Amino acid sequence: MSKPVSLSNPADVTNDWLTQVLNKAEFDGTVTSFTAKSIGTGQVGENVRFTLSGTGNLPATVVGKFPSSDPVSRQTGIDTLSYKSELDFYQNLQKTVNIKTPKIMLAEFDEQTHNFVIVMEDLSPAVPGDQLAGCSVTDAELAIAQLAHLHGPRWGDQSLIDRI
């Protein structure tokens, strides 16, 4: 199967594109329709839950992550290397650390335009953190434990500096 065309706008997602992405990720089926709903607070990116209908072995939902449609937020994501760093993590580093992450079905980044797309497992009913409202002590403890698992295996790894 050919590689799915990389998209950077959730409005461009089609049944065929979702089918290609999911088939490439070893799901067997065809998306015949879907609904899209923005989720999260979207500081520098746009997260969209796609609820799928179709035939075969498909997940009920997937989440797509795209650059922000707001020019200021998008530029912030570019300037802080947020987009590039997140894609690099999923493409290269995720397998080297022991943290809980969604299954990634597609992760594409364009170095020239900073357009990107990530299609991932939907972890609902879990909800994304709210960077503005903060979190409970229990949630903070869980996050700190995951940070230790993220940073510990690569602590002092000079090869990470070369990735920037």
XYZ file of N, CA, C and O in Angstrom, residues 7 9 30 50-51 58 61 72 79 87 96 101 106-107 111 117 146:
68
model
N -1.323 15.477 5.371
C -2.236 16.620 5.481
C -1.833 17.464 6.679
O -1.231 16.953 7.615
N -4.308 19.995 7.763
C -5.535 20.699 8.107
C -6.641 19.666 8.281
O -6.910 18.892 7.347
N -12.571 -0.202 5.838
C -12.801 0.981 5.016
C -13.647 1.967 5.806
O -14.701 1.605 6.332
N -11.884 11.995 15.586
C -12.639 11.501 14.448
C -13.398 10.259 14.893
O -12.784 9.276 15.315
N -14.713 10.318 14.830
C -15.562 9.166 15.131
C -15.880 8.497 13.802
O -16.435 9.132 12.900
N -11.982 -1.607 12.342
C -11.550 -0.219 12.526
C -11.774 0.199 13.970
O -12.727 -0.252 14.601
N -12.847 5.391 17.181
C -12.383 6.777 17.102
C -10.865 6.790 16.997
O -10.188 5.860 17.430
N -0.745 33.236 15.050
C 0.170 33.516 16.165
C 0.525 32.219 16.891
O 1.694 31.953 17.190
N 8.392 28.508 16.210
C 9.523 29.168 16.855
C 10.079 28.388 18.044
O 11.292 28.411 18.295
N 7.086 15.537 16.778
C 7.179 14.533 15.713
C 8.445 13.715 15.842
O 8.420 12.492 15.662
N 12.436 4.336 22.808
C 13.610 4.244 23.681
C 13.300 4.602 25.133
O 14.216 4.593 25.957
N 2.070 6.159 26.168
C 1.728 7.046 25.059
C 0.667 6.352 24.209
O 0.557 5.129 24.224
N 0.157 7.426 12.356
C 0.829 8.229 11.343
C 1.464 9.421 12.040
O 0.834 10.045 12.902
N 2.700 9.723 11.676
C 3.393 10.911 12.195
C 4.256 11.449 11.069
O 5.262 10.837 10.710
N 9.830 19.635 7.052
C 10.870 20.538 7.575
C 10.769 21.955 6.992
O 11.106 22.921 7.665
N 1.158 16.212 10.766
C -0.048 15.504 11.159
C 0.374 14.304 11.996
O 1.372 13.645 11.700
N 5.612 9.718 35.209
C 5.840 9.521 33.784
C 7.050 10.328 33.303
O 7.824 9.856 32.455
